[in-house]
């Protein structure tokens, strides 16, 4: 949120790059978020090509300064400058014969190929990362139809079926939940589902607006954020906890829809009182 605020107010590519760099260290799914800022900068019509190239260069240097020590550390530990060892694991968990459109335990699959890398303390991260990437790619090539089915199921899980992340705030022990958990989950679904319906209406509006009129503004940026994260979930994992951190951004889009609908339905006298 801070990087987005600075992007639309100060727009110092070096400072924003530092922020995004640290974001990727907090959660590796952010590693490609710089592409959103770069793409938006390049499709803008109000700046020249020279400015865009300078902007991207400064942005890349800042991100590189932050993540390079991490890459060096991983090279020392793993023998390769890998950014994250979780990618192949997640890729495989969600693209195999036993995938369910959300997380499942790959070590419990019948004749799991990952069992040979399991240890007393966990598992060989780099080996499973590589194996997961290989197996997932092979499976997708052999099962393209099932991959597409799972991809849409992942999106459905993220926005409709698996909207139950509030339950993890109500744990009272290992696999034990507070008595109000079931009611809290029902309330969450009651609140989330209408919110997401309006959100998708906003995304359709933003997409049509961009395609037809080539509008490049904050609405377009929200659209790019949405497309990026949903592309990740489309290929990887469906879970509402991946959507939750985006709620502050999505709420802006939902508010735009509600405001415009209310403006058409409510009388002008009402808006005069508000102003």
Tab-separated table of N, CA and C in Angstrom, residues 158-226:
chain	number	residue	atom	x	y	z
A	158	UNK	N	-10.665	-19.434	-4.004
A	158	UNK	CA	-10.124	-18.188	-3.458
A	158	UNK	C	-11.206	-17.166	-3.140
A	159	UNK	N	-12.271	-17.147	-3.951
A	159	UNK	CA	-13.281	-16.107	-3.801
A	159	UNK	C	-14.638	-16.606	-3.295
A	160	UNK	N	-14.831	-17.908	-3.266
A	160	UNK	CA	-16.175	-18.381	-2.923
A	160	UNK	C	-16.188	-19.539	-1.925
A	161	UNK	N	-15.527	-20.632	-2.251
A	161	UNK	CA	-15.639	-21.845	-1.437
A	161	UNK	C	-14.752	-21.836	-0.190
A	162	UNK	N	-13.547	-21.270	-0.292
A	162	UNK	CA	-12.585	-21.373	0.809
A	162	UNK	C	-12.405	-20.055	1.562
A	163	UNK	N	-13.458	-19.255	1.599
A	163	UNK	CA	-13.384	-17.986	2.334
A	163	UNK	C	-13.621	-18.261	3.819
A	164	UNK	N	-12.617	-18.828	4.463
A	164	UNK	CA	-12.751	-19.236	5.859
A	164	UNK	C	-11.476	-18.920	6.649
A	165	UNK	N	-10.683	-17.951	6.165
A	165	UNK	CA	-9.413	-17.674	6.825
A	165	UNK	C	-9.575	-17.124	8.242
A	166	UNK	N	-10.788	-16.648	8.582
A	166	UNK	CA	-11.000	-16.130	9.931
A	166	UNK	C	-10.827	-17.224	10.983
A	167	UNK	N	-11.021	-18.485	10.577
A	167	UNK	CA	-10.919	-19.588	11.543
A	167	UNK	C	-9.511	-19.692	12.138
A	168	UNK	N	-8.498	-19.243	11.371
A	168	UNK	CA	-7.125	-19.351	11.868
A	168	UNK	C	-6.828	-18.297	12.931
A	169	UNK	N	-7.719	-17.328	13.093
A	169	UNK	CA	-7.580	-16.347	14.175
A	169	UNK	C	-8.284	-16.827	15.437
A	170	UNK	N	-8.932	-17.974	15.339
A	170	UNK	CA	-9.740	-18.467	16.457
A	170	UNK	C	-9.237	-19.808	17.000
A	171	UNK	N	-7.974	-20.130	16.742
A	171	UNK	CA	-7.417	-21.375	17.283
A	171	UNK	C	-7.156	-21.223	18.773
A	172	UNK	N	-7.437	-22.284	19.525
A	172	UNK	CA	-7.180	-22.283	20.979
A	172	UNK	C	-6.224	-23.408	21.348
A	173	UNK	N	-5.716	-24.106	20.342
A	173	UNK	CA	-4.771	-25.190	20.567
A	173	UNK	C	-4.434	-25.823	19.234
A	174	UNK	N	-3.628	-26.873	19.255
A	174	UNK	CA	-3.273	-27.576	18.025
A	174	UNK	C	-4.514	-28.273	17.479
A	175	UNK	N	-4.961	-27.838	16.290
A	175	UNK	CA	-6.175	-28.365	15.666
A	175	UNK	C	-7.397	-28.246	16.570
A	176	UNK	N	-7.430	-27.186	17.364
A	176	UNK	CA	-8.585	-26.904	18.214
A	176	UNK	C	-9.043	-25.476	17.968
A	177	UNK	N	-10.361	-25.280	17.854
A	177	UNK	CA	-10.893	-23.963	17.545
A	177	UNK	C	-11.922	-23.523	18.583
A	178	UNK	N	-12.052	-22.237	18.713
A	178	UNK	CA	-13.025	-21.643	19.629
A	178	UNK	C	-14.447	-22.045	19.196
A	179	UNK	N	-15.372	-22.212	20.147
A	179	UNK	CA	-16.750	-22.620	19.811
A	179	UNK	C	-17.470	-21.713	18.815
A	180	UNK	N	-17.075	-20.438	18.749
A	180	UNK	CA	-17.776	-19.526	17.826
A	180	UNK	C	-17.227	-19.602	16.403
A	181	UNK	N	-16.246	-20.468	16.162
A	181	UNK	CA	-15.575	-20.493	14.861
A	181	UNK	C	-16.542	-20.718	13.706
A	182	UNK	N	-17.425	-21.682	13.809
A	182	UNK	CA	-18.354	-21.984	12.706
A	182	UNK	C	-19.244	-20.791	12.396
A	183	UNK	N	-19.674	-20.069	13.445
A	183	UNK	CA	-20.512	-18.881	13.219
A	183	UNK	C	-19.699	-17.759	12.575
A	184	UNK	N	-18.442	-17.643	13.002
A	184	UNK	CA	-17.574	-16.604	12.432
A	184	UNK	C	-17.317	-16.864	10.952
A	185	UNK	N	-17.133	-18.128	10.595
A	185	UNK	CA	-16.907	-18.487	9.196
A	185	UNK	C	-18.147	-18.164	8.365
A	186	UNK	N	-19.334	-18.476	8.896
A	186	UNK	CA	-20.581	-18.173	8.186
A	186	UNK	C	-20.728	-16.669	7.982
A	187	UNK	N	-20.390	-15.892	9.005
A	187	UNK	CA	-20.472	-14.433	8.897
A	187	UNK	C	-19.480	-13.923	7.859
A	188	UNK	N	-18.284	-14.502	7.846
A	188	UNK	CA	-17.277	-14.095	6.873
A	188	UNK	C	-17.761	-14.342	5.451
A	189	UNK	N	-18.319	-15.519	5.210
A	189	UNK	CA	-18.825	-15.833	3.870
A	189	UNK	C	-19.960	-14.881	3.493
A	190	UNK	N	-20.798	-14.543	4.472
A	190	UNK	CA	-21.912	-13.634	4.233
A	190	UNK	C	-21.418	-12.250	3.810
A	191	UNK	N	-20.303	-11.823	4.382
A	191	UNK	CA	-19.742	-10.512	4.061
A	191	UNK	C	-18.878	-10.538	2.803
A	192	UNK	N	-18.082	-11.604	2.650
A	192	UNK	CA	-17.124	-11.661	1.549
A	192	UNK	C	-17.788	-11.835	0.193
A	193	UNK	N	-18.776	-12.698	0.118
A	193	UNK	CA	-19.319	-13.047	-1.194
A	193	UNK	C	-19.948	-11.860	-1.918
A	194	UNK	N	-20.778	-11.047	-1.268
A	194	UNK	CA	-21.279	-9.851	-1.970
A	194	UNK	C	-20.140	-8.902	-2.354
A	195	UNK	N	-19.141	-8.784	-1.476
A	195	UNK	CA	-17.979	-7.933	-1.754
A	195	UNK	C	-17.280	-8.384	-3.026
A	196	UNK	N	-17.081	-9.698	-3.167
A	196	UNK	CA	-16.374	-10.224	-4.339
A	196	UNK	C	-17.210	-10.107	-5.611
A	197	UNK	N	-18.523	-10.205	-5.485
A	197	UNK	CA	-19.388	-10.039	-6.655
A	197	UNK	C	-19.224	-8.621	-7.207
A	198	UNK	N	-19.233	-7.638	-6.309
A	198	UNK	CA	-19.050	-6.245	-6.729
A	198	UNK	C	-17.636	-6.035	-7.267
A	199	UNK	N	-16.652	-6.696	-6.637
A	199	UNK	CA	-15.270	-6.587	-7.105
A	199	UNK	C	-15.148	-7.051	-8.551
A	200	UNK	N	-15.729	-8.203	-8.876
A	200	UNK	CA	-15.640	-8.717	-10.241
A	200	UNK	C	-16.377	-7.809	-11.217
A	201	UNK	N	-17.452	-7.175	-10.761
A	201	UNK	CA	-18.151	-6.205	-11.608
A	201	UNK	C	-17.218	-5.032	-11.917
A	202	UNK	N	-16.465	-4.588	-10.905
A	202	UNK	CA	-15.497	-3.506	-11.106
A	202	UNK	C	-14.403	-3.920	-12.085
A	203	UNK	N	-13.900	-5.157	-11.962
A	203	UNK	CA	-12.831	-5.634	-12.836
A	203	UNK	C	-13.307	-5.678	-14.288
A	204	UNK	N	-14.530	-6.124	-14.505
A	204	UNK	CA	-15.088	-6.149	-15.862
A	204	UNK	C	-15.194	-4.726	-16.407
A	205	UNK	N	-15.672	-3.818	-15.555
A	205	UNK	CA	-15.766	-2.401	-15.933
A	205	UNK	C	-14.394	-1.837	-16.285
A	206	UNK	N	-13.382	-2.119	-15.450
A	206	UNK	CA	-12.030	-1.600	-15.675
A	206	UNK	C	-11.418	-2.181	-16.945
A	207	UNK	N	-11.698	-3.461	-17.203
A	207	UNK	CA	-11.162	-4.120	-18.390
A	207	UNK	C	-11.768	-3.530	-19.664
A	208	UNK	N	-13.084	-3.359	-19.673
A	208	UNK	CA	-13.767	-2.769	-20.833
A	208	UNK	C	-13.288	-1.335	-21.051
A	209	UNK	N	-13.157	-0.611	-19.965
A	209	UNK	CA	-12.705	0.781	-20.023
A	209	UNK	C	-11.314	0.888	-20.626
A	210	UNK	N	-10.431	-0.051	-20.259
A	210	UNK	CA	-9.072	-0.026	-20.784
A	210	UNK	C	-9.022	-0.429	-22.257
A	211	UNK	N	-9.752	-1.495	-22.603
A	211	UNK	CA	-9.725	-2.004	-23.980
A	211	UNK	C	-10.357	-1.000	-24.945
A	212	UNK	N	-11.498	-0.447	-24.569
A	212	UNK	CA	-12.217	0.456	-25.477
A	212	UNK	C	-11.631	1.862	-25.537
A	213	UNK	N	-11.241	2.392	-24.385
A	213	UNK	CA	-10.858	3.799	-24.331
A	213	UNK	C	-9.387	4.021	-23.990
A	214	UNK	N	-8.640	2.919	-23.739
A	214	UNK	CA	-7.222	3.005	-23.394
A	214	UNK	C	-6.975	3.957	-22.223
A	215	UNK	N	-7.859	3.899	-21.229
A	215	UNK	CA	-7.714	4.733	-20.049
A	215	UNK	C	-6.579	4.189	-19.170
A	216	UNK	N	-5.625	5.057	-18.820
A	216	UNK	CA	-4.504	4.669	-17.979
A	216	UNK	C	-4.551	5.523	-16.715
A	217	UNK	N	-5.075	4.971	-15.637
A	217	UNK	CA	-5.159	5.691	-14.376
A	217	UNK	C	-5.174	4.686	-13.229
A	218	UNK	N	-5.579	5.120	-12.051
A	218	UNK	CA	-5.545	4.238	-10.884
A	218	UNK	C	-6.446	3.010	-11.067
A	219	UNK	N	-7.552	3.180	-11.760
A	219	UNK	CA	-8.433	2.048	-12.052
A	219	UNK	C	-7.681	0.979	-12.844
A	220	UNK	N	-6.890	1.407	-13.794
A	220	UNK	CA	-6.082	0.479	-14.592
A	220	UNK	C	-5.069	-0.237	-13.708
A	221	UNK	N	-4.491	0.482	-12.759
A	221	UNK	CA	-3.495	-0.118	-11.865
A	221	UNK	C	-4.126	-1.223	-11.013
A	222	UNK	N	-5.318	-0.968	-10.472
A	222	UNK	CA	-6.022	-1.998	-9.702
A	222	UNK	C	-6.274	-3.219	-10.579
A	223	UNK	N	-6.633	-2.979	-11.825
A	223	UNK	CA	-6.855	-4.071	-12.775
A	223	UNK	C	-5.591	-4.906	-12.946
A	224	UNK	N	-4.431	-4.253	-13.080
A	224	UNK	CA	-3.164	-4.968	-13.240
A	224	UNK	C	-2.829	-5.788	-11.993
A	225	UNK	N	-3.080	-5.218	-10.813
A	225	UNK	CA	-2.867	-5.946	-9.552
A	225	UNK	C	-3.731	-7.206	-9.534
A	226	UNK	N	-4.998	-7.044	-9.904
A	226	UNK	CA	-5.937	-8.168	-9.921
A	226	UNK	C	-5.481	-9.247	-10.892
